[in-house]
mmCIF file of C-alpha atoms in Angstrom:
data_model
loop_
_atom_site.group_PDB
_atom_site.id
_atom_site.type_symbol
_atom_site.label_atom_id
_atom_site.label_comp_id
_atom_site.label_asym_id
_atom_site.label_seq_id
_atom_site.Cartn_x
_atom_site.Cartn_y
_atom_site.Cartn_z
ATOM 1 C CA MET A 16 13.836 38.279 -37.460
ATOM 2 C CA ALA A 17 12.470 38.534 -40.986
ATOM 3 C CA ASP A 18 12.386 34.752 -41.289
ATOM 4 C CA GLN A 19 10.501 34.510 -38.009
ATOM 5 C CA HIS A 20 7.926 36.976 -39.214
ATOM 6 C CA GLU A 21 7.473 35.073 -42.432
ATOM 7 C CA SER A 22 6.775 31.902 -40.465
ATOM 8 C CA ILE A 23 4.052 33.431 -38.307
ATOM 9 C CA ALA A 24 2.230 35.577 -40.859
ATOM 10 C CA LEU A 25 -0.619 33.522 -42.240
ATOM 11 C CA ARG A 26 -1.587 34.438 -45.755
ATOM 12 C CA SER A 27 -5.050 35.199 -46.987
ATOM 13 C CA PRO A 28 -6.873 32.011 -48.053
ATOM 14 C CA PRO A 29 -6.535 31.381 -51.790
ATOM 15 C CA VAL A 30 -9.363 32.528 -53.976
ATOM 16 C CA ASP A 31 -11.382 29.859 -55.727
ATOM 17 C CA PRO A 32 -13.279 31.545 -58.575
ATOM 18 C CA SER A 33 -15.688 28.615 -58.807
ATOM 19 C CA ALA A 34 -16.842 29.195 -55.225
ATOM 20 C CA ALA A 35 -18.827 32.241 -56.283
ATOM 21 C CA VAL A 36 -20.762 30.422 -58.994
ATOM 22 C CA GLY A 37 -24.446 30.352 -58.170
ATOM 23 C CA HIS A 38 -24.093 32.933 -55.393
ATOM 24 C CA SER A 39 -24.094 36.128 -57.432
ATOM 25 C CA TRP A 40 -26.291 37.830 -54.820
ATOM 26 C CA PHE A 41 -23.408 37.851 -52.313
ATOM 27 C CA PRO A 42 -19.963 39.353 -53.041
ATOM 28 C CA GLY A 43 -17.149 36.894 -53.656
ATOM 29 C CA GLN A 44 -14.037 36.476 -51.553
ATOM 30 C CA PRO A 45 -11.626 39.440 -51.841
ATOM 31 C CA PRO A 46 -8.417 38.991 -53.857
ATOM 32 C CA PRO A 47 -5.171 38.165 -51.998
ATOM 33 C CA ILE A 48 -3.620 41.511 -52.943
ATOM 34 C CA TYR A 49 -5.720 44.347 -51.555
ATOM 35 C CA SER A 50 -7.554 46.649 -53.928
ATOM 36 C CA CYS A 51 -10.284 48.906 -52.582
ATOM 37 C CA THR A 52 -13.761 47.857 -53.759
ATOM 38 C CA LEU A 53 -15.734 50.604 -52.029
ATOM 39 C CA THR A 54 -17.933 52.875 -54.102
ATOM 40 C CA PRO A 55 -17.317 56.630 -53.845
ATOM 41 C CA GLU A 56 -20.387 56.847 -51.599
ATOM 42 C CA LEU A 57 -18.994 54.215 -49.225
ATOM 43 C CA VAL A 58 -15.569 55.846 -49.242
ATOM 44 C CA ALA A 59 -17.257 59.046 -48.070
ATOM 45 C CA LYS A 60 -19.264 57.113 -45.463
ATOM 46 C CA ALA A 61 -16.131 55.392 -44.154
ATOM 47 C CA ARG A 62 -14.388 58.750 -43.901
ATOM 48 C CA GLU A 63 -17.261 60.289 -41.951
ATOM 49 C CA GLU A 64 -18.215 57.377 -39.683
ATOM 50 C CA LEU A 65 -14.969 55.408 -39.317
ATOM 51 C CA GLN A 66 -12.320 58.128 -39.695
ATOM 52 C CA GLU A 67 -10.911 56.200 -42.655
ATOM 53 C CA LYS A 68 -8.810 58.349 -44.971
ATOM 54 C CA PRO A 69 -8.182 56.639 -48.333
ATOM 55 C CA GLU A 70 -4.835 58.358 -48.747
ATOM 56 C CA TRP A 71 -3.680 56.991 -45.351
ATOM 57 C CA ARG A 72 -5.398 53.601 -45.477
ATOM 58 C CA LEU A 73 -2.363 51.430 -46.276
ATOM 59 C CA ARG A 74 -0.178 53.496 -43.976
ATOM 60 C CA ASP A 75 -2.599 52.749 -41.143
ATOM 61 C CA VAL A 76 -2.593 49.055 -42.001
ATOM 62 C CA GLN A 77 1.190 49.016 -41.928
ATOM 63 C CA ALA A 78 1.184 50.748 -38.541
ATOM 64 C CA LEU A 79 -1.069 48.035 -37.105
ATOM 65 C CA ARG A 80 1.058 45.324 -38.721
ATOM 66 C CA ASP A 81 4.204 46.815 -37.165
ATOM 67 C CA MET A 82 2.544 46.855 -33.730
ATOM 68 C CA ILE A 83 1.644 43.174 -34.043
ATOM 69 C CA LEU A 84 5.137 42.155 -35.112
ATOM 70 C CA LYS A 85 6.771 44.223 -32.378
ATOM 71 C CA GLU A 86 4.471 43.513 -29.432
ATOM 72 C CA HIS A 87 3.286 39.978 -30.294
ATOM 73 C CA PRO A 88 5.951 38.454 -32.549
ATOM 74 C CA ASN A 89 4.764 34.868 -31.939
ATOM 75 C CA LEU A 90 1.128 35.464 -32.811
ATOM 76 C CA ARG A 91 0.157 33.328 -35.797
ATOM 77 C CA THR A 92 -2.263 35.663 -37.508
ATOM 78 C CA ARG A 93 -2.953 36.843 -41.002
ATOM 79 C CA LEU A 94 -1.155 40.097 -41.691
ATOM 80 C CA ASP A 95 -2.506 40.893 -45.150
ATOM 81 C CA ASP A 96 -4.058 44.304 -45.771
ATOM 82 C CA ALA A 97 -7.646 43.120 -46.272
ATOM 83 C CA PHE A 98 -7.676 41.160 -43.008
ATOM 84 C CA LEU A 99 -6.176 43.904 -40.838
ATOM 85 C CA LEU A 100 -8.513 46.492 -42.344
ATOM 86 C CA ARG A 101 -11.472 44.662 -40.770
ATOM 87 C CA PHE A 102 -10.113 45.403 -37.304
ATOM 88 C CA LEU A 103 -9.179 49.010 -38.053
ATOM 89 C CA ARG A 104 -12.637 49.747 -39.433
ATOM 90 C CA ALA A 105 -14.357 48.032 -36.511
ATOM 91 C CA ARG A 106 -12.467 50.316 -34.112
ATOM 92 C CA LYS A 107 -12.554 53.491 -36.203
ATOM 93 C CA PHE A 108 -8.834 53.351 -37.026
ATOM 94 C CA ASP A 109 -7.721 53.522 -33.411
ATOM 95 C CA TYR A 110 -4.551 51.409 -33.560
ATOM 96 C CA ASP A 111 -4.549 50.351 -29.911
ATOM 97 C CA ARG A 112 -8.220 49.337 -29.899
ATOM 98 C CA ALA A 113 -7.828 47.530 -33.228
ATOM 99 C CA LEU A 114 -4.888 45.552 -31.834
ATOM 100 C CA GLN A 115 -6.870 44.652 -28.702
ATOM 101 C CA LEU A 116 -9.763 43.485 -30.883
ATOM 102 C CA LEU A 117 -7.389 41.300 -32.898
ATOM 103 C CA LEU A 118 -6.015 39.753 -29.693
ATOM 104 C CA ASN A 119 -9.557 39.197 -28.401
ATOM 105 C CA TYR A 120 -10.456 37.576 -31.727
ATOM 106 C CA HIS A 121 -7.708 34.994 -31.291
ATOM 107 C CA ALA A 122 -8.189 34.664 -27.531
ATOM 108 C CA GLY A 123 -11.829 33.734 -28.088
ATOM 109 C CA ARG A 124 -10.749 30.889 -30.328
ATOM 110 C CA LYS A 125 -8.363 29.605 -27.676
ATOM 111 C CA ALA A 126 -10.800 29.992 -24.788
ATOM 112 C CA TRP A 127 -13.668 28.133 -26.452
ATOM 113 C CA PRO A 128 -12.304 25.045 -28.229
ATOM 114 C CA GLU A 129 -15.777 23.449 -28.388
ATOM 115 C CA VAL A 130 -16.729 26.156 -30.886
ATOM 116 C CA PHE A 131 -13.524 26.709 -32.821
ATOM 117 C CA GLN A 132 -11.926 23.289 -33.103
ATOM 118 C CA ASP A 133 -12.335 21.876 -36.624
ATOM 119 C CA LEU A 134 -14.634 24.774 -37.508
ATOM 120 C CA LYS A 135 -15.941 24.359 -41.047
ATOM 121 C CA PRO A 136 -19.393 24.395 -42.698
ATOM 122 C CA SER A 137 -19.718 20.618 -43.083
ATOM 123 C CA THR A 138 -19.588 20.223 -39.283
ATOM 124 C CA VAL A 139 -22.675 22.444 -38.850
ATOM 125 C CA LYS A 140 -24.710 21.164 -41.799
ATOM 126 C CA HIS A 141 -27.312 19.809 -39.366
ATOM 127 C CA VAL A 142 -27.786 23.347 -37.987
ATOM 128 C CA LEU A 143 -28.178 24.791 -41.473
ATOM 129 C CA ASP A 144 -30.566 22.013 -42.518
ATOM 130 C CA LEU A 145 -32.725 22.702 -39.450
ATOM 131 C CA GLY A 146 -33.279 26.296 -40.574
ATOM 132 C CA PHE A 147 -31.756 27.883 -37.480
ATOM 133 C CA LEU A 148 -30.233 30.747 -39.468
ATOM 134 C CA THR A 149 -29.907 32.305 -42.882
ATOM 135 C CA VAL A 150 -28.912 35.607 -44.481
ATOM 136 C CA LEU A 151 -31.544 37.443 -46.487
ATOM 137 C CA PRO A 152 -30.448 37.900 -50.118
ATOM 138 C CA GLN A 153 -31.110 41.648 -50.265
ATOM 139 C CA PRO A 154 -29.413 44.162 -47.978
ATOM 140 C CA ASP A 155 -31.530 46.925 -46.470
ATOM 141 C CA PRO A 156 -31.506 50.466 -47.928
ATOM 142 C CA ASN A 157 -28.442 51.234 -45.785
ATOM 143 C CA GLY A 158 -26.512 48.397 -47.449
ATOM 144 C CA ARG A 159 -26.622 46.143 -44.381
ATOM 145 C CA TYR A 160 -27.108 42.417 -44.829
ATOM 146 C CA ILE A 161 -29.707 40.882 -42.513
ATOM 147 C CA LEU A 162 -28.822 37.825 -40.459
ATOM 148 C CA CYS A 163 -32.068 35.983 -39.704
ATOM 149 C CA LEU A 164 -32.063 33.740 -36.615
ATOM 150 C CA ARG A 165 -34.884 31.387 -35.659
ATOM 151 C CA PRO A 166 -33.969 29.936 -32.247
ATOM 152 C CA GLY A 167 -37.347 28.218 -31.918
ATOM 153 C CA LYS A 168 -36.267 25.740 -34.620
ATOM 154 C CA TRP A 169 -33.711 24.250 -32.204
ATOM 155 C CA LYS A 170 -34.609 21.892 -29.357
ATOM 156 C CA SER A 171 -32.177 21.024 -26.594
ATOM 157 C CA ASN A 172 -32.218 17.320 -27.485
ATOM 158 C CA ASP A 173 -31.389 17.996 -31.160
ATOM 159 C CA TYR A 174 -27.679 18.751 -30.657
ATOM 160 C CA PRO A 175 -25.488 20.864 -28.309
ATOM 161 C CA PHE A 176 -26.217 24.598 -28.252
ATOM 162 C CA VAL A 177 -22.596 25.381 -29.154
ATOM 163 C CA ASP A 178 -23.293 24.020 -32.642
ATOM 164 C CA ASN A 179 -25.595 27.016 -33.137
ATOM 165 C CA VAL A 180 -22.749 29.295 -32.067
ATOM 166 C CA ARG A 181 -20.447 27.578 -34.564
ATOM 167 C CA ALA A 182 -22.921 28.202 -37.391
ATOM 168 C CA ILE A 183 -23.358 31.849 -36.381
ATOM 169 C CA TYR A 184 -19.601 32.384 -36.255
ATOM 170 C CA LEU A 185 -19.026 30.870 -39.696
ATOM 171 C CA THR A 186 -21.796 33.093 -41.040
ATOM 172 C CA LEU A 187 -20.218 36.204 -39.514
ATOM 173 C CA GLU A 188 -16.837 35.244 -40.970
ATOM 174 C CA LYS A 189 -18.381 35.099 -44.419
ATOM 175 C CA LEU A 190 -20.411 38.269 -43.959
ATOM 176 C CA ILE A 191 -17.386 40.341 -42.915
ATOM 177 C CA GLN A 192 -15.378 39.569 -46.047
ATOM 178 C CA PRO A 193 -16.931 42.239 -48.323
ATOM 179 C CA GLU A 194 -15.677 45.740 -47.627
ATOM 180 C CA GLU A 195 -19.199 47.131 -47.832
ATOM 181 C CA THR A 196 -20.173 45.050 -44.787
ATOM 182 C CA GLN A 197 -17.137 46.327 -42.905
ATOM 183 C CA VAL A 198 -18.379 49.875 -43.485
ATOM 184 C CA ASN A 199 -22.160 49.387 -43.326
ATOM 185 C CA GLY A 200 -22.370 46.728 -40.610
ATOM 186 C CA ILE A 201 -25.153 44.149 -40.358
ATOM 187 C CA VAL A 202 -28.645 43.861 -38.902
ATOM 188 C CA ILE A 203 -29.941 40.877 -36.939
ATOM 189 C CA LEU A 204 -33.545 39.705 -37.182
ATOM 190 C CA ALA A 205 -34.388 37.145 -34.490
ATOM 191 C CA ASP A 206 -37.737 35.358 -34.732
ATOM 192 C CA TYR A 207 -38.581 33.799 -31.364
ATOM 193 C CA THR A 208 -41.596 31.849 -32.602
ATOM 194 C CA GLY A 209 -41.681 28.498 -30.809
ATOM 195 C CA VAL A 210 -39.126 29.376 -28.116
ATOM 196 C CA GLY A 211 -40.027 27.727 -24.809
ATOM 197 C CA MET A 212 -38.392 26.865 -21.524
ATOM 198 C CA SER A 213 -35.950 24.306 -22.960
ATOM 199 C CA GLN A 214 -34.383 26.812 -25.369
ATOM 200 C CA ALA A 215 -34.548 29.768 -22.984
ATOM 201 C CA SER A 216 -32.824 28.081 -20.055
ATOM 202 C CA ASN A 217 -30.232 26.050 -21.973
ATOM 203 C CA PRO A 218 -27.414 28.554 -22.617
ATOM 204 C CA GLY A 219 -27.225 29.973 -19.070
ATOM 205 C CA PRO A 220 -25.396 33.172 -18.093
ATOM 206 C CA PHE A 221 -21.861 31.775 -18.483
ATOM 207 C CA LEU A 222 -22.485 30.663 -22.059
ATOM 208 C CA ALA A 223 -24.397 33.874 -22.788
ATOM 209 C CA LYS A 224 -21.432 35.881 -21.543
ATOM 210 C CA LYS A 225 -19.097 34.047 -23.908
ATOM 211 C CA VAL A 226 -21.360 34.597 -26.919
ATOM 212 C CA VAL A 227 -21.809 38.298 -26.146
ATOM 213 C CA SER A 228 -18.078 38.732 -25.500
ATOM 214 C CA ILE A 229 -17.217 37.310 -28.905
ATOM 215 C CA LEU A 230 -19.818 39.365 -30.796
ATOM 216 C CA GLN A 231 -19.193 42.573 -28.855
ATOM 217 C CA ASP A 232 -15.467 42.543 -28.127
ATOM 218 C CA GLY A 233 -13.961 39.722 -30.158
ATOM 219 C CA PHE A 234 -15.187 40.023 -33.727
ATOM 220 C CA PRO A 235 -14.602 42.857 -36.245
ATOM 221 C CA ILE A 236 -18.194 43.461 -37.267
ATOM 222 C CA ARG A 237 -20.586 46.317 -36.585
ATOM 223 C CA ILE A 238 -23.992 45.095 -35.402
ATOM 224 C CA LYS A 239 -26.225 48.090 -36.061
ATOM 225 C CA ALA A 240 -29.557 46.706 -34.833
ATOM 226 C CA VAL A 241 -31.070 43.571 -33.288
ATOM 227 C CA ASN A 242 -34.758 43.236 -34.165
ATOM 228 C CA ILE A 243 -36.663 40.760 -32.006
ATOM 229 C CA ILE A 244 -40.059 39.549 -33.226
ATOM 230 C CA ASN A 245 -42.658 37.135 -31.869
ATOM 231 C CA GLU A 246 -40.909 37.052 -28.515
ATOM 232 C CA PRO A 247 -42.786 35.053 -25.826
ATOM 233 C CA ARG A 248 -43.382 36.242 -22.281
ATOM 234 C CA ILE A 249 -40.273 34.411 -21.118
ATOM 235 C CA PHE A 250 -38.120 36.695 -23.285
ATOM 236 C CA LYS A 251 -37.863 39.019 -20.284
ATOM 237 C CA GLY A 252 -35.973 36.226 -18.562
ATOM 238 C CA ILE A 253 -33.840 35.543 -21.634
ATOM 239 C CA PHE A 254 -32.902 39.201 -21.939
ATOM 240 C CA ALA A 255 -32.161 39.288 -18.208
ATOM 241 C CA ILE A 256 -29.437 36.722 -18.887
ATOM 242 C CA ILE A 257 -27.951 38.704 -21.778
ATOM 243 C CA LYS A 258 -28.306 42.350 -20.733
ATOM 244 C CA PRO A 259 -25.701 42.437 -17.917
ATOM 245 C CA PHE A 260 -23.018 41.601 -20.482
ATOM 246 C CA LEU A 261 -24.117 44.165 -23.089
ATOM 247 C CA LYS A 262 -22.530 47.567 -23.380
ATOM 248 C CA GLU A 263 -25.051 50.379 -23.088
ATOM 249 C CA LYS A 264 -24.727 51.291 -26.753
ATOM 250 C CA MET A 265 -25.414 47.720 -27.834
ATOM 251 C CA ALA A 266 -28.317 47.259 -25.407
ATOM 252 C CA GLU A 267 -29.985 50.307 -26.954
ATOM 253 C CA ARG A 268 -29.896 48.613 -30.368
ATOM 254 C CA TYR A 269 -32.246 45.826 -29.274
ATOM 255 C CA ILE A 270 -35.746 46.524 -30.618
ATOM 256 C CA LEU A 271 -38.664 44.390 -29.431
ATOM 257 C CA HIS A 272 -41.535 44.243 -31.924
ATOM 258 C CA GLY A 273 -43.688 41.430 -30.559
ATOM 259 C CA SER A 274 -46.103 40.324 -33.283
ATOM 260 C CA ASP A 275 -46.434 43.868 -34.677
ATOM 261 C CA LEU A 276 -45.067 43.581 -38.225
ATOM 262 C CA ARG A 277 -45.758 47.259 -38.866
ATOM 263 C CA SER A 278 -43.252 48.050 -36.144
ATOM 264 C CA LEU A 279 -40.734 45.726 -37.818
ATOM 265 C CA HIS A 280 -41.322 47.390 -41.199
ATOM 266 C CA ARG A 281 -40.410 50.766 -39.736
ATOM 267 C CA ASN A 282 -36.943 49.350 -39.099
ATOM 268 C CA ILE A 283 -36.578 46.855 -41.965
ATOM 269 C CA PRO A 284 -38.571 47.775 -45.076
ATOM 270 C CA ARG A 285 -40.930 45.238 -46.631
ATOM 271 C CA LEU A 286 -39.068 45.184 -49.944
ATOM 272 C CA VAL A 287 -36.155 43.218 -48.417
ATOM 273 C CA LEU A 288 -38.233 40.994 -46.116
ATOM 274 C CA PRO A 289 -39.712 37.610 -47.075
ATOM 275 C CA GLU A 290 -43.453 37.004 -47.139
ATOM 276 C CA GLU A 291 -43.285 35.260 -43.741
ATOM 277 C CA TYR A 292 -42.551 38.641 -42.175
ATOM 278 C CA GLY A 293 -44.962 40.694 -44.236
ATOM 279 C CA GLY A 294 -42.428 41.471 -46.930
ATOM 280 C CA THR A 295 -42.482 41.430 -50.714
ATOM 281 C CA ALA A 296 -39.191 39.587 -51.395
ATOM 282 C CA GLY A 297 -40.705 36.139 -51.912
ATOM 283 C CA GLN A 298 -40.684 33.218 -49.539
ATOM 284 C CA LEU A 299 -37.933 32.749 -46.973
ATOM 285 C CA ASP A 300 -35.161 30.696 -48.574
ATOM 286 C CA MET A 301 -33.211 28.735 -45.976
ATOM 287 C CA CYS A 302 -31.084 26.889 -48.548
ATOM 288 C CA ALA A 303 -29.186 29.611 -50.434
ATOM 289 C CA TRP A 304 -26.971 30.657 -47.530
ATOM 290 C CA SER A 305 -26.403 27.039 -46.550
ATOM 291 C CA ARG A 306 -25.181 26.240 -50.072
ATOM 292 C CA LEU A 307 -22.925 29.292 -50.073
ATOM 293 C CA LEU A 308 -21.239 28.291 -46.815
ATOM 294 C CA LEU A 309 -20.854 24.648 -47.792
ATOM 295 C CA ASP A 310 -19.290 25.677 -51.109
ATOM 296 C CA CYS A 311 -16.650 27.574 -49.105
ATOM 297 C CA GLU A 312 -15.510 24.498 -47.161
ATOM 298 C CA GLU A 313 -11.874 24.669 -48.307
ATOM 299 C CA GLU A 314 -11.682 28.364 -47.503
ATOM 300 C CA PHE A 315 -12.722 27.740 -43.891
ATOM 301 C CA ILE A 316 -10.333 24.781 -43.560
ATOM 302 C CA VAL A 317 -7.460 27.114 -44.426
ATOM 303 C CA GLU A 318 -8.773 29.753 -42.027
ATOM 304 C CA PHE A 319 -9.634 27.674 -38.956
ATOM 305 C CA CYS A 320 -8.312 24.119 -39.159
ATOM 306 C CA GLN A 321 -4.737 25.152 -38.417
ATOM 307 C CA PRO A 322 -2.427 25.018 -35.369
ATOM 308 C CA ASP A 323 -3.292 27.107 -32.319
ATOM 309 C CA PRO A 324 -2.608 30.771 -33.257
ATOM 310 C CA LEU A 325 -1.799 31.645 -29.629
ATOM 311 C CA GLU A 326 0.631 28.843 -28.875
ATOM 312 C CA GLY A 327 3.525 30.384 -26.940
ATOM 313 C CA VAL A 328 1.941 33.846 -26.872
ATOM 314 C CA VAL A 329 1.831 35.730 -23.560
ATOM 315 C CA LEU A 330 -1.416 37.730 -23.421
ATOM 316 C CA PRO A 331 -2.254 40.742 -21.253
ATOM 317 C CA ASP A 332 -4.082 40.099 -17.971
ATOM 318 C CA SER A 333 -7.194 41.919 -19.184
ATOM 319 C CA MET A 334 -8.216 39.482 -21.890
ATOM 320 C CA LEU A 335 -11.513 37.993 -22.962
ATOM 321 C CA PHE A 336 -13.269 35.411 -20.796
ATOM 322 C CA GLU A 337 -11.320 36.210 -17.652
ATOM 323 C CA GLY A 338 -12.389 34.373 -14.490
ATOM 324 C CA GLU A 339 -13.569 31.240 -16.269
ATOM 325 C CA GLN A 340 -12.756 29.046 -13.305
ATOM 326 C CA GLY A 341 -15.181 30.844 -11.016
ATOM 327 C CA SER A 342 -18.215 29.097 -12.423
ATOM 328 C CA GLY A 343 -19.950 28.628 -9.077
ATOM 329 C CA GLN A 344 -21.241 32.187 -9.066
ATOM 330 C CA ASP A 345 -22.578 31.763 -12.590
ATOM 331 C CA ASP A 346 -24.396 28.593 -11.533
ATOM 332 C CA ASP A 347 -26.018 30.453 -8.647
ATOM 333 C CA SER A 348 -27.025 33.266 -10.982
ATOM 334 C CA PHE A 349 -28.469 30.746 -13.427
ATOM 335 C CA ARG A 350 -30.654 29.176 -10.734
ATOM 336 C CA GLY A 351 -32.061 32.610 -9.934
ATOM 337 C CA LEU A 352 -32.632 33.431 -13.586
ATOM 338 C CA ARG A 353 -34.272 30.063 -14.196
ATOM 339 C CA SER A 354 -36.791 30.994 -11.515
ATOM 340 C CA GLN A 355 -37.453 34.245 -13.408
ATOM 341 C CA LEU A 356 -38.006 32.266 -16.609
ATOM 342 C CA TYR A 357 -40.539 29.982 -14.969
ATOM 343 C CA TYR A 358 -42.303 33.010 -13.492
ATOM 344 C CA CYS A 359 -42.493 34.746 -16.880
ATOM 345 C CA TYR A 360 -43.595 31.572 -18.641
#
């Protein structure tokens, strides 16, 4: 049995010290042997908000590891402390919910091969070059990094929409590495300048459901707020596609600012925002995050360009993306929602 476990437990990707050169604004990859990097303030925050007790931390990790090996012995997943801690923190150290999140994480990769096959930064360079997304260099006063999305930069004839999802997922994978992000969470800033009918109607409800399922139930990250700015009239139709799949708590975290930058500044202070959004942190740099991801190419090859982690694994009935074959209902829903979009536009 021990040999079997050794064969299925993927190790943490090796650390390349040179990968951090030139990216001092973002924490480097954690070492292969876990050592807590949280400040005393973050340790206290994790205790209060996540029920994380430092004296029990490794015991809790071992408990989750034992559950994986006992209940899903064929699952090819990383079992190192740092990796499993992401899932425990995302589910406030509830072992059962953390295990379900881990299974969802791998199930999402199996259910959506268009996104996860050969997933590495070089395959989404065209998305990064277009300026579809970036991460602002300064976290907000609560220590949360800000993922900036600009969907209006993408046109439906540029490339498939799933390439945007691939770029977002790689970004989230990098963002979740530092322990401070695992505790603090992230903030999303979505600028809808330039979004028209072609962008709004392209994903459709089925694709929207998959994206929301991954972010909400299949990835170990805490999204603390989604700030929407410069949204057009058709955003009501866009949100109508997304909202049915959002949990109430997540739906409440969507904040619509329109073109009112003062409203945005009440949620994200000017000192961390670029000049384009009324901030004082210089001009928006779309290249720094792109360079960081591309410099981590080998790291992502180790993480994602491997055999299917769920090959031979029997999953529970209540898994992510259930009912995929019943797409007819989604198509009907999409036709109705497309009518809403035209009406709003």
